[in-house]
Tab-separated table of C-alpha atoms and ligand atoms in Angstrom:
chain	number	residue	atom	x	y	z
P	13	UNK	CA	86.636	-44.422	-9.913
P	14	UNK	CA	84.453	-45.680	-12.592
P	15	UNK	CA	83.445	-49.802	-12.181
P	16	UNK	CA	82.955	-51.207	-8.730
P	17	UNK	CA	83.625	-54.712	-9.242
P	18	UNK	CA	86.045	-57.057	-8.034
P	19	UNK	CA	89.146	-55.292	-9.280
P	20	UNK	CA	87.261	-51.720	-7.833
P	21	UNK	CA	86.377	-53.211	-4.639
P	22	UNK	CA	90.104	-55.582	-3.656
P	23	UNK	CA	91.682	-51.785	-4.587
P	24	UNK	CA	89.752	-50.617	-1.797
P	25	UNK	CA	90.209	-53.050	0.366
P	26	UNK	CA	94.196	-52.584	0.065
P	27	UNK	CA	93.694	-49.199	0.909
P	28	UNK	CA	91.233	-49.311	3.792
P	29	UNK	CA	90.615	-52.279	6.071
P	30	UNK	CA	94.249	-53.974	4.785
P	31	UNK	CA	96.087	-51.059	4.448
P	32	UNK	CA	97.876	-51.541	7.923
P	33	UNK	CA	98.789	-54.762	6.886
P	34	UNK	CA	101.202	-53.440	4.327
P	35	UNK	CA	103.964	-50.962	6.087
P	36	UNK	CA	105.487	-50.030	2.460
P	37	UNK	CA	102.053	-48.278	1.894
P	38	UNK	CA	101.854	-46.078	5.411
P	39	UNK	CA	102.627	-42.885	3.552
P	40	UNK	CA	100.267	-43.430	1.097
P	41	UNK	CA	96.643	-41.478	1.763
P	42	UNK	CA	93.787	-41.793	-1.207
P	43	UNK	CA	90.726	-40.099	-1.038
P	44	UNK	CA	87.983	-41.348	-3.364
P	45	UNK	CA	85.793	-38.239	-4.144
P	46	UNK	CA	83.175	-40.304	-6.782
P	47	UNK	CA	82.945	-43.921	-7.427
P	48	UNK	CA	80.239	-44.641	-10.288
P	49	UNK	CA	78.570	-48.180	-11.677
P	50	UNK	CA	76.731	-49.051	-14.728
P	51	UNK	CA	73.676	-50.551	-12.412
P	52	UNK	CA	74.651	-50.251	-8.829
P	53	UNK	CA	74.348	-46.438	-8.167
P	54	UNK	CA	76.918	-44.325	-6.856
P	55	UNK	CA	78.854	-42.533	-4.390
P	56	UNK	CA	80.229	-39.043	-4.107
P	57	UNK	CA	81.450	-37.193	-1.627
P	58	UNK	CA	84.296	-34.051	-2.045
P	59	UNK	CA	85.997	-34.461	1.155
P	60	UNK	CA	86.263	-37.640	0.503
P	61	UNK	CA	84.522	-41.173	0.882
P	62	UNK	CA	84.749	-43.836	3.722
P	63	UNK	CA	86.337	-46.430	2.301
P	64	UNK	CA	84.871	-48.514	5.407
P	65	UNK	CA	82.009	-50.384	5.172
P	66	UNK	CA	81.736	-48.643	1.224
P	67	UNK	CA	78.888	-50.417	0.055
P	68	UNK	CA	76.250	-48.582	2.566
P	69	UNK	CA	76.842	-44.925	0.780
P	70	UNK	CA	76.055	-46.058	-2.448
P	71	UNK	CA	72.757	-44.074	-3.761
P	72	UNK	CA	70.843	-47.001	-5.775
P	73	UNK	CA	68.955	-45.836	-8.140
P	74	UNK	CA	65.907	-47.837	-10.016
P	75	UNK	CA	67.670	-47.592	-13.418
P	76	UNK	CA	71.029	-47.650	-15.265
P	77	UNK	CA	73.636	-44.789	-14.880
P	78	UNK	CA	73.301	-43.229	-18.540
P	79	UNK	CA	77.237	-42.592	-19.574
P	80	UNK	CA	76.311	-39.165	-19.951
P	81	UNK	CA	76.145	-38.830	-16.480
P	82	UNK	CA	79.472	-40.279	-15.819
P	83	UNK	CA	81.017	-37.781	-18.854
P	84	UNK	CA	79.195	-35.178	-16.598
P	85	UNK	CA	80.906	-36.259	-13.362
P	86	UNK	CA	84.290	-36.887	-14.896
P	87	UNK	CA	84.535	-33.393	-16.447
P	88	UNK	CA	82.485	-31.739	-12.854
P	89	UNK	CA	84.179	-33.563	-10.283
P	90	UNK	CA	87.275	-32.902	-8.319
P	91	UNK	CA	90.180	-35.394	-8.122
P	92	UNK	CA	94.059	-35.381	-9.347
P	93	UNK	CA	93.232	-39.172	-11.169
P	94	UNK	CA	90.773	-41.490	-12.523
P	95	UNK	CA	90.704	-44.495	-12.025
P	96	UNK	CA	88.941	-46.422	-14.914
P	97	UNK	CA	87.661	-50.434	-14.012
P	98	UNK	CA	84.669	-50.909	-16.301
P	99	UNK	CA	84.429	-53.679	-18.942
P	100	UNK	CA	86.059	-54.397	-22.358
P	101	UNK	CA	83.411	-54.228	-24.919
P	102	UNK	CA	84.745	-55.228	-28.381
P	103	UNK	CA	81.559	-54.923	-30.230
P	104	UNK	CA	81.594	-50.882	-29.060
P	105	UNK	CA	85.302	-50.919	-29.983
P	106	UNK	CA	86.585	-49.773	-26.232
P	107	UNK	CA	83.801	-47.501	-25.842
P	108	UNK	CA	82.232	-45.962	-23.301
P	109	UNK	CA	85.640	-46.762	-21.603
P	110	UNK	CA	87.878	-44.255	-24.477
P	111	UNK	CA	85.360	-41.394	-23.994
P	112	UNK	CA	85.709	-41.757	-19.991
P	113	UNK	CA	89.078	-41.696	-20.386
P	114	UNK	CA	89.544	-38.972	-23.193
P	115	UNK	CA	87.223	-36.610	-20.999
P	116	UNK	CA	89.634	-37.036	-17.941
P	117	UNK	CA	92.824	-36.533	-19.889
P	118	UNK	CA	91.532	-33.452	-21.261
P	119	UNK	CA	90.842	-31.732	-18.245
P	120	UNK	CA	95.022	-32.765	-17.484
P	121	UNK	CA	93.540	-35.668	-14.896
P	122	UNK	CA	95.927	-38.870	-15.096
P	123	UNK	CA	93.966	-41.829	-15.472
P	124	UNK	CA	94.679	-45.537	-14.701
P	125	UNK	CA	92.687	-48.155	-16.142
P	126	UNK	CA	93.006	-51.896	-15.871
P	127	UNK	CA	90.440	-52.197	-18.996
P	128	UNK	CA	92.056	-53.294	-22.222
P	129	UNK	CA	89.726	-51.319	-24.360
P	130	UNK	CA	91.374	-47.717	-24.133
P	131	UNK	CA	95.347	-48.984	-24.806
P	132	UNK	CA	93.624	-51.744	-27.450
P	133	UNK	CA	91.602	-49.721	-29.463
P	134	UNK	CA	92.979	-46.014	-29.438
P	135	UNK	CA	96.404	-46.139	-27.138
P	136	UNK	CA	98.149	-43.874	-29.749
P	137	UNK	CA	95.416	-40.970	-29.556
P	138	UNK	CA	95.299	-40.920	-26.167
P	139	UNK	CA	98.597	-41.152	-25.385
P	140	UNK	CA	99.190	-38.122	-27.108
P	141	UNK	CA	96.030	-36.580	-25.102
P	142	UNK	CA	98.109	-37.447	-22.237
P	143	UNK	CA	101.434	-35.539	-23.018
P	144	UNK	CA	99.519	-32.808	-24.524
P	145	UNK	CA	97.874	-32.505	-21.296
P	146	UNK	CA	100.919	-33.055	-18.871
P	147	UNK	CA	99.353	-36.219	-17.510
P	148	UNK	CA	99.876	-39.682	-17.778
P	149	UNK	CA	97.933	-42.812	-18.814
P	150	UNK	CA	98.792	-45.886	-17.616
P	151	UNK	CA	97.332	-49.255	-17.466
P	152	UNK	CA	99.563	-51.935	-16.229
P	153	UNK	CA	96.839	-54.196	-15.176
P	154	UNK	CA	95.441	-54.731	-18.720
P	155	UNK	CA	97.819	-57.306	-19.316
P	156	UNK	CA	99.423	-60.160	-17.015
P	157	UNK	CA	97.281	-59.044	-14.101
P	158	UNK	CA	99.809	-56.604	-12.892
P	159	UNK	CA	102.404	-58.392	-13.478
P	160	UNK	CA	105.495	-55.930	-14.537
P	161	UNK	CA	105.131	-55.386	-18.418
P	162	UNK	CA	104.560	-51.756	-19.314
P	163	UNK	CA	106.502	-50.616	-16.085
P	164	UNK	CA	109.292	-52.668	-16.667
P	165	UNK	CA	110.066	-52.062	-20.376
P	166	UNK	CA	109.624	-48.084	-19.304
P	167	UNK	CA	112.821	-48.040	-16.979
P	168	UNK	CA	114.099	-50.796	-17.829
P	169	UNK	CA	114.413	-51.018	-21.707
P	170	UNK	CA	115.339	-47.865	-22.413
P	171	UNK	CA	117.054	-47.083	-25.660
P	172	UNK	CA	115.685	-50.501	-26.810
P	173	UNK	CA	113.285	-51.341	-30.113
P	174	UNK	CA	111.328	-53.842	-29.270
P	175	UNK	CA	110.800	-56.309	-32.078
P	176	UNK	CA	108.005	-58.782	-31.482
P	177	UNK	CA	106.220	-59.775	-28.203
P	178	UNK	CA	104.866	-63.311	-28.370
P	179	UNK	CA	103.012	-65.661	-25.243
P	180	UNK	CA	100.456	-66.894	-23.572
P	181	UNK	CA	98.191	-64.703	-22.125
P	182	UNK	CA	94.573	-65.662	-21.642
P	183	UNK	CA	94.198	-67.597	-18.364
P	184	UNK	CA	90.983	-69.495	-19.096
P	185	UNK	CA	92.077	-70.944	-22.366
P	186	UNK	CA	95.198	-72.129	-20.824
P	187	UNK	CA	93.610	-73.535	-18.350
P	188	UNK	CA	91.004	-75.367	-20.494
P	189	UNK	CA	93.684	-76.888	-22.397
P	190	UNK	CA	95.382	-77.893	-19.184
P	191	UNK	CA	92.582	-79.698	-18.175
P	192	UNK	CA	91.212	-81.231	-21.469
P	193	UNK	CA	94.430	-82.928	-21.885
P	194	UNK	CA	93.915	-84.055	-17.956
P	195	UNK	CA	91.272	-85.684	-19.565
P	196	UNK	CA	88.618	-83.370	-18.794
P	197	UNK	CA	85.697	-82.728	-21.613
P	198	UNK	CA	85.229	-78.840	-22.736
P	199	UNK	CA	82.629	-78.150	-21.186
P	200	UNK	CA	83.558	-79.931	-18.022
P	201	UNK	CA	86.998	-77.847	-17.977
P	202	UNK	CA	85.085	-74.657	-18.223
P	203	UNK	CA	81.968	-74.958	-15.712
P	204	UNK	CA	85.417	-75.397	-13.369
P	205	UNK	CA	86.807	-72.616	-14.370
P	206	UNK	CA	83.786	-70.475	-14.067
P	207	UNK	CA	83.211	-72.716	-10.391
P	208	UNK	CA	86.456	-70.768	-9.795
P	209	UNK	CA	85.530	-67.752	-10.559
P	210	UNK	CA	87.991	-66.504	-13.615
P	211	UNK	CA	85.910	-67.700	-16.507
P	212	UNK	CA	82.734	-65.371	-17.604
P	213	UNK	CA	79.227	-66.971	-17.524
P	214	UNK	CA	80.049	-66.134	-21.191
P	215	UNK	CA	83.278	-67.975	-21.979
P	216	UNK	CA	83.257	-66.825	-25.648
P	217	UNK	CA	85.590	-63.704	-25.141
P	218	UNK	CA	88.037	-65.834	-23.669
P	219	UNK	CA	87.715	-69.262	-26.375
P	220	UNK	CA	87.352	-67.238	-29.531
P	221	UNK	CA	90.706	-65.369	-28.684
P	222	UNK	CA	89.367	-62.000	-27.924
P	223	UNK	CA	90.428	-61.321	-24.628
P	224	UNK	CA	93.962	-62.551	-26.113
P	225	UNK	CA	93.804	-60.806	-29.540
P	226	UNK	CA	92.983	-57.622	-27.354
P	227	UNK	CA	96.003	-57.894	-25.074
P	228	UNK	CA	98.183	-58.647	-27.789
P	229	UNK	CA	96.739	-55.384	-29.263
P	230	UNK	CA	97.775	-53.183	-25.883
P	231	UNK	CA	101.215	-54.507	-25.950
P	232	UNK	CA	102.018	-53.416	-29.853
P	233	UNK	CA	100.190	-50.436	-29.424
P	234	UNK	CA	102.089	-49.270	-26.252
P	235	UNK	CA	105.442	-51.579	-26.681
P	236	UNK	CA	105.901	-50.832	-30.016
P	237	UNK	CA	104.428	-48.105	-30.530
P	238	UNK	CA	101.674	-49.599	-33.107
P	239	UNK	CA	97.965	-48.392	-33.871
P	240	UNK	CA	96.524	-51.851	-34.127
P	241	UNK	CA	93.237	-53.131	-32.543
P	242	UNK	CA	92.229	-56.301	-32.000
P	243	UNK	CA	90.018	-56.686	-35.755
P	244	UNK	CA	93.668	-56.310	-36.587
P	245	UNK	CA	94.648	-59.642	-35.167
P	246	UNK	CA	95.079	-62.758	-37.246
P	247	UNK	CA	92.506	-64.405	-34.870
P	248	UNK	CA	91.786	-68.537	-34.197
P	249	UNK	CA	90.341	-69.385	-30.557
P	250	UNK	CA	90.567	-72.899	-29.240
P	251	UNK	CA	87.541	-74.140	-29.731
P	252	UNK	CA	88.310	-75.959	-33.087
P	253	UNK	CA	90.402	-78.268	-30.680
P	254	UNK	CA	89.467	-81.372	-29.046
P	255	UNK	CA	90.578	-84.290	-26.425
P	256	UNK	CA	91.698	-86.362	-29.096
P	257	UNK	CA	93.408	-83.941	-30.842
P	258	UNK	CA	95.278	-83.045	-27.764
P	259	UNK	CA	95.780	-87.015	-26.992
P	260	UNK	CA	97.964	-87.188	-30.154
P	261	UNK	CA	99.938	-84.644	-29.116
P	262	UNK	CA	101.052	-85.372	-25.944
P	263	UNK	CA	101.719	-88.918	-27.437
P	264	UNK	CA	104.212	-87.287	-29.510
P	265	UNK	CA	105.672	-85.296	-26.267
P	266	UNK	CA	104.147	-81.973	-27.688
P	267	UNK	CA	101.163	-79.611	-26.201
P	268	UNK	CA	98.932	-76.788	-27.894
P	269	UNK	CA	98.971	-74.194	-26.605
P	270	UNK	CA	96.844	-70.080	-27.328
P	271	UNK	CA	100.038	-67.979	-28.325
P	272	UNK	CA	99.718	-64.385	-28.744
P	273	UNK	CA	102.037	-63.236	-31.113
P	274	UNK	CA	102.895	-59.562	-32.860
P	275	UNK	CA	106.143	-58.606	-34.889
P	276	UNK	CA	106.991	-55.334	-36.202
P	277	UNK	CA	108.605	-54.487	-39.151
P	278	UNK	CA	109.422	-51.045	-39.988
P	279	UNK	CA	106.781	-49.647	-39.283
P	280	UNK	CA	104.227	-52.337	-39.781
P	281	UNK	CA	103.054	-54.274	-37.319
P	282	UNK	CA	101.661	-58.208	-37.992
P	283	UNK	CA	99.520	-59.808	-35.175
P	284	UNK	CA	98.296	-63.335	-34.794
P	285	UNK	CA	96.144	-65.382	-32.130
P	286	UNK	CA	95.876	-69.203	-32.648
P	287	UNK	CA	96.538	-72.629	-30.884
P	288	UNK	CA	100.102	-73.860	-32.057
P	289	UNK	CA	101.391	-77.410	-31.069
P	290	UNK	CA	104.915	-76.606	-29.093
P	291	UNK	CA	107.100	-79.428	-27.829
P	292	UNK	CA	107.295	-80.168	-24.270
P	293	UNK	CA	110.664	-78.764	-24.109
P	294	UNK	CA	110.073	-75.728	-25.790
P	295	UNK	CA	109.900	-72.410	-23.022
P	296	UNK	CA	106.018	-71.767	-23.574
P	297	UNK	CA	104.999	-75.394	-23.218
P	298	UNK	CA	105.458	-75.989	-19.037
P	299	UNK	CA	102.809	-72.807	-18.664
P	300	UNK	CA	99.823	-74.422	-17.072
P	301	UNK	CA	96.473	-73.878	-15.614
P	302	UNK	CA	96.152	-70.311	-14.893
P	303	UNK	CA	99.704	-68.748	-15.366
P	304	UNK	CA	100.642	-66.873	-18.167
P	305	UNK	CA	104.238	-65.801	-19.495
P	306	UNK	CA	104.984	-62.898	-22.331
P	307	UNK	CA	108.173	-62.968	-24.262
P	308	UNK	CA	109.820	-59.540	-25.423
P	309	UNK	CA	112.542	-59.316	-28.328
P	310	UNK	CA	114.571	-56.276	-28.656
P	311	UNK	CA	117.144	-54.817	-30.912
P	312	UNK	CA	119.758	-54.473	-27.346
P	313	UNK	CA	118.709	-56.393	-24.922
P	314	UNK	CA	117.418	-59.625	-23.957
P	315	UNK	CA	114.833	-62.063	-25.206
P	316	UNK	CA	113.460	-61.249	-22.102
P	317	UNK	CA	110.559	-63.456	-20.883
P	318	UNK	CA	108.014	-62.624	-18.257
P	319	UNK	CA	106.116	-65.281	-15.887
P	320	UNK	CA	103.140	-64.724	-13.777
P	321	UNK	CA	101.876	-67.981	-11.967
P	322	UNK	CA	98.430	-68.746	-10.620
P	323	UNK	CA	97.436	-64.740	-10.673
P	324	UNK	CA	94.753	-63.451	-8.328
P	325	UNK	CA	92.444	-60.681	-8.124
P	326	UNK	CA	95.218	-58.881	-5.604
P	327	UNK	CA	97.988	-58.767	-8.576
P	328	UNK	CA	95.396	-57.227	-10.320
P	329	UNK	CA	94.567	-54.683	-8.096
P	330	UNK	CA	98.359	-54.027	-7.374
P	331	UNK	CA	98.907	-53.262	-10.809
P	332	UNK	CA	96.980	-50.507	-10.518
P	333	UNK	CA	98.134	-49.025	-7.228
P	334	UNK	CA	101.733	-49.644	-8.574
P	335	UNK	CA	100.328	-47.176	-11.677
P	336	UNK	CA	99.041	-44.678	-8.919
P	337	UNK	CA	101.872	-44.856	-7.240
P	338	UNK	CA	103.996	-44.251	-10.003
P	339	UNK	CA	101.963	-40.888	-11.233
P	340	UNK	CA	102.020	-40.009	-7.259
P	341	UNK	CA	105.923	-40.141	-7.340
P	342	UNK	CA	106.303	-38.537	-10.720
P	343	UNK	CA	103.963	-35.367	-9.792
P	344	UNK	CA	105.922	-35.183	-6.010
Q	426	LIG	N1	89.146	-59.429	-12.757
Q	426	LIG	C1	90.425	-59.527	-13.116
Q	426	LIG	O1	91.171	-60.345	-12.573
Q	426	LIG	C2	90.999	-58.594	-14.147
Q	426	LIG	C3	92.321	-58.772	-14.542
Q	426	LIG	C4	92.876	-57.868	-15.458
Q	426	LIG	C5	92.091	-56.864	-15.998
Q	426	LIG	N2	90.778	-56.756	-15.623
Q	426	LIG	C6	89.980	-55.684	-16.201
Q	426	LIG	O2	89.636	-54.772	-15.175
Q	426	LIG	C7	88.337	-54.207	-15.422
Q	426	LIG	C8	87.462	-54.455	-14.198
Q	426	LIG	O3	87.386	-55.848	-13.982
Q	426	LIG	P1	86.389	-56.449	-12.890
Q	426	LIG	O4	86.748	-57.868	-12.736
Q	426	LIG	O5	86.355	-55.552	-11.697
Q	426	LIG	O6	85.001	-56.333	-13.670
Q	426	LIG	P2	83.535	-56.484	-13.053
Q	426	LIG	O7	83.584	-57.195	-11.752
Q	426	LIG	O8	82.691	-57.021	-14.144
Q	426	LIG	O9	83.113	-54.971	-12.752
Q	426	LIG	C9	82.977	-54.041	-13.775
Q	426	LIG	C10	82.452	-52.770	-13.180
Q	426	LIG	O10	82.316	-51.806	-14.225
Q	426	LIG	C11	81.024	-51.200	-14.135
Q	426	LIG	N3	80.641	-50.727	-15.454
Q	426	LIG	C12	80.455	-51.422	-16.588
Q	426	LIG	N4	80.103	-50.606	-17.597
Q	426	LIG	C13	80.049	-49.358	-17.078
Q	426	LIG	C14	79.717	-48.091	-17.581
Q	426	LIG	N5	79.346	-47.914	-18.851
Q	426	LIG	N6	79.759	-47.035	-16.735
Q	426	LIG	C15	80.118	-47.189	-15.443
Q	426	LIG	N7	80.437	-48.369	-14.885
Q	426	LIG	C16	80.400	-49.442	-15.712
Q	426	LIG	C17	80.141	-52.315	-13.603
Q	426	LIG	O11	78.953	-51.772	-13.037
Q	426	LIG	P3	77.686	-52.740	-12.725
Q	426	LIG	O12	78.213	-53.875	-11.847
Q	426	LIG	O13	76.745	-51.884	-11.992
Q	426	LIG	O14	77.218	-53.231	-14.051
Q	426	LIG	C18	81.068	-52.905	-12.534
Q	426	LIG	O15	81.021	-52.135	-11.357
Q	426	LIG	C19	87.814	-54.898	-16.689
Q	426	LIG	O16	88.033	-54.085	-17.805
Q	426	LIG	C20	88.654	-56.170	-16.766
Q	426	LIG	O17	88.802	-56.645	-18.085
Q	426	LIG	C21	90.229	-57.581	-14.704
C-alpha cells in the first residue's frame, strides 16, 4: 500500500479490528507485505504485517521517502496487488502516483487506487498496461466516494455508449453553497467545513473546480473511453459567487449549483466545470450539503442517475475493498 492516511488507515481498520463485525467479509484474508508514506516511514514485512496496533511497526525515518525508493519497493516487493492512496497533484499532472502505478502493472500486479490522478491524467495508457499485462486497474473510489460508478456501468451497461455524464460531484463546494445561501459568509461556510474535516487547510482544489474538473476527467476517460485531463476541462470554480448573488436566486425559486459536465461526440469529447443556476425543481437542485449525484446518458439504456448522501470516509474505503474484491473473484 502506498499512502497511510485516512482512506489507508479506515481500509485497515475494516480488515483488522472491525473485520468480525462484518460476516460477508469472513472469507476474506489480506496480508499487507509493505505499506509506504511520503513522511511517516514505513513498514514491511513478507509474511505479512499486523494489522493490529499498525502504527508501532512503522520505521520513522528523519527525512522524506524519495519516490525512488517506493519505485524500488514496488518493482522488489512481493504481493498479488497494490494498493495506491497517495494524493492528487495537478501541478505534477498525476505524478508520482502514474509511475507507482505503471511500475506495478508492469510487473502484471493489479493495482487499486482511490487517487484521481492515474484514471485523470493517463487512464487510456494504463489501461492498456493493464490488459497487456493480464491485470486489472481499478479505481472506484476516485469518484463518488465508492459509491457504484465504474462497477456499475461494467456489468451493468453492457453493450451501451455512453453519451455524456453530467453532476455534482465536489462535496465541499456543494456544501459551501448550501450554507452561503443558509446565510453563512464564505469564509464562515468553509472554516466549517474544514471544522468537519472534508475541506483541505487549502480549499483552493476544491473552489477553483479542480477536484471536480479532475473527476469529470476519470469518468470520460474510463466511461467513455476519452483521453482527456483535467487542463482539458472548460473550468469556472465558485468563488466568483456571492450571498447576494445566491439571495436573488432563491428569490426566484432557483439555486447554483458546481455541475460537472462532459459529452462525447464521435470521438471527441467536450468537458465543462462551472456554477449554473438550476430551478428548484430541476433533479440536481435538492443535492445538498455534502451529497453528490452523477447522471449517465446512454445510447440503450437509461438516463440513469446516481445519488450518494452525506458520504464518509468508510464509503471511501469500501470502494476500494469492493475493487479488491472484485480482482480477488476475477483471479479465483
Ligand atoms: N478522504 C476521502 O474521503 C477520499 C475520498 C475519495 C478519494 N480520496 C483519494 O484517496 C487518496 C487518499 O486520500 P486520504 O484522505 O487518505 O489522503 P491523506 O490522508 O492526505 O493521505 C495521503 C497519504 O499519501 C501519502 N503520500 C503522499 N505522497 C506520497 C508519495 N509521493 N509517496 C508515498 N506516499 C505518499 C501521505 O504520506 P505522508 O502523510 O507521510 O505525507 C499519506 O500517507 C487521495 O488521492 C484522495 O484524493 C479520498
Amino acid at each position: 500500500m502506498i499512502g497511510f492516511g485516512n482512506v489507508g488507515k479506515r481500509l485497515i481498520h475494516l480488515l483488522s479490528d472491525e473485520h468480525p463485525d462484518h460476516p460477508r467479509l469472513a472469507d476474506l484474508h489480506c496480508k499487507f507485505t509493505g505499506i509506504f508514506t511520503k513522511h511517516h516511514g514505513y513498514t514491511q514485512n513478507s509474511n505479512g504485517i499486523d494489522l493490529f496496533g499498525i502504527e508501532k511497526n512503522f520505521e520513522k525515518l528523519n527525512s522524506n521517502i524519495p519516490d525512488e525508493k517506493i519505485l524500488q519497493a514496488i518493482s522488489n516487493l512481493e504481493y498479488d496487488m497494490l494498493v495506491e492512496l497517495s494524493e492528487l497533484s495537478i501541478e505534477q499532472k498525476g505524478e508520482p502516483a502514474i509511475s507507482f502505478v505503471k511500475a506495478a502493472l508492469q510487473r502484471s500486479k493489479h493495482v487499486v487506487t482511490a487517487n484521481k490522478g492515474p484514471a485523470a491524467f493517463a487512464y487510456r495508457e494504463i489501461n492498456e498496461l493493464a490488459l497487456k499485462n493480464n491485470c486489472r486497474f481499478l479505481c472506484e473510489s476516485a469518484v463518488m466516494d465508492g459509491t457504484p460508478v465504474f462497477s456499475l456501468a461494467r456489468s451493468g451497461l453492457l453493450g451501451t455508449e455512453i453519451k455524456a455524464v453530467s453532476g455534482i460531484l465536489n462535496t465541499t463546494t456543494n456544501f459551501v453553497l448550501s450554507k452561503l445561501e443558509s446565510g453563512s459568509s464564505f469564509s464562515e461556510a468553509i472554516q466549517f467545513a474544514q471544522k468537519l474535516g472534508f475541506a483541505e487547510a487549502d480549499p483552493s482544489y476544491d473552489l477553483d473546480g479542480w477536484d471536480a474538473s479532475a473527476k469529470t476527467a476519470v469518468l470520460a476517460n474510463i466511461l467513455m473511453d476519452g483521453t482527456i485531463t483535467p487542463f482539458d476541462v472548460w473550468r469556472t470554480g465558485i468563488i466568483d459567487l456571492n450571498n447576494e448573488m445566491i439571495a436573488n436566486a432563491a428569490r426566484n425559486k432557483n439555486r447554483f449549483k458546481l455541475i460537472c459536465r462532459a459529452e462525447k461526440s464521435g470521438t471527441n469529447i467536450s468537458a465543462k466545470v462551472a456554477p449554473e443556476l438550476l430551478p428548484y425543481d430541476h433533479p440536481f437542485a435538492s443535492v445538498n450539503g455534502t451529497d453528490s449525484i452523477l447522471k449517465i446518458e446512454t445510447d440503450l439504456m437509461g438516463p440513469i442517475f446516481i445519488r450518494q448522501e452525506n458520504p464518509t470516509l468508510n464509503d471511501t474505503a469500501y470502494g476500494v475493498l469492493n475493487d479488491l474484491l472484485t480482482i480477488a473473484m476475477e483471479s479465483n
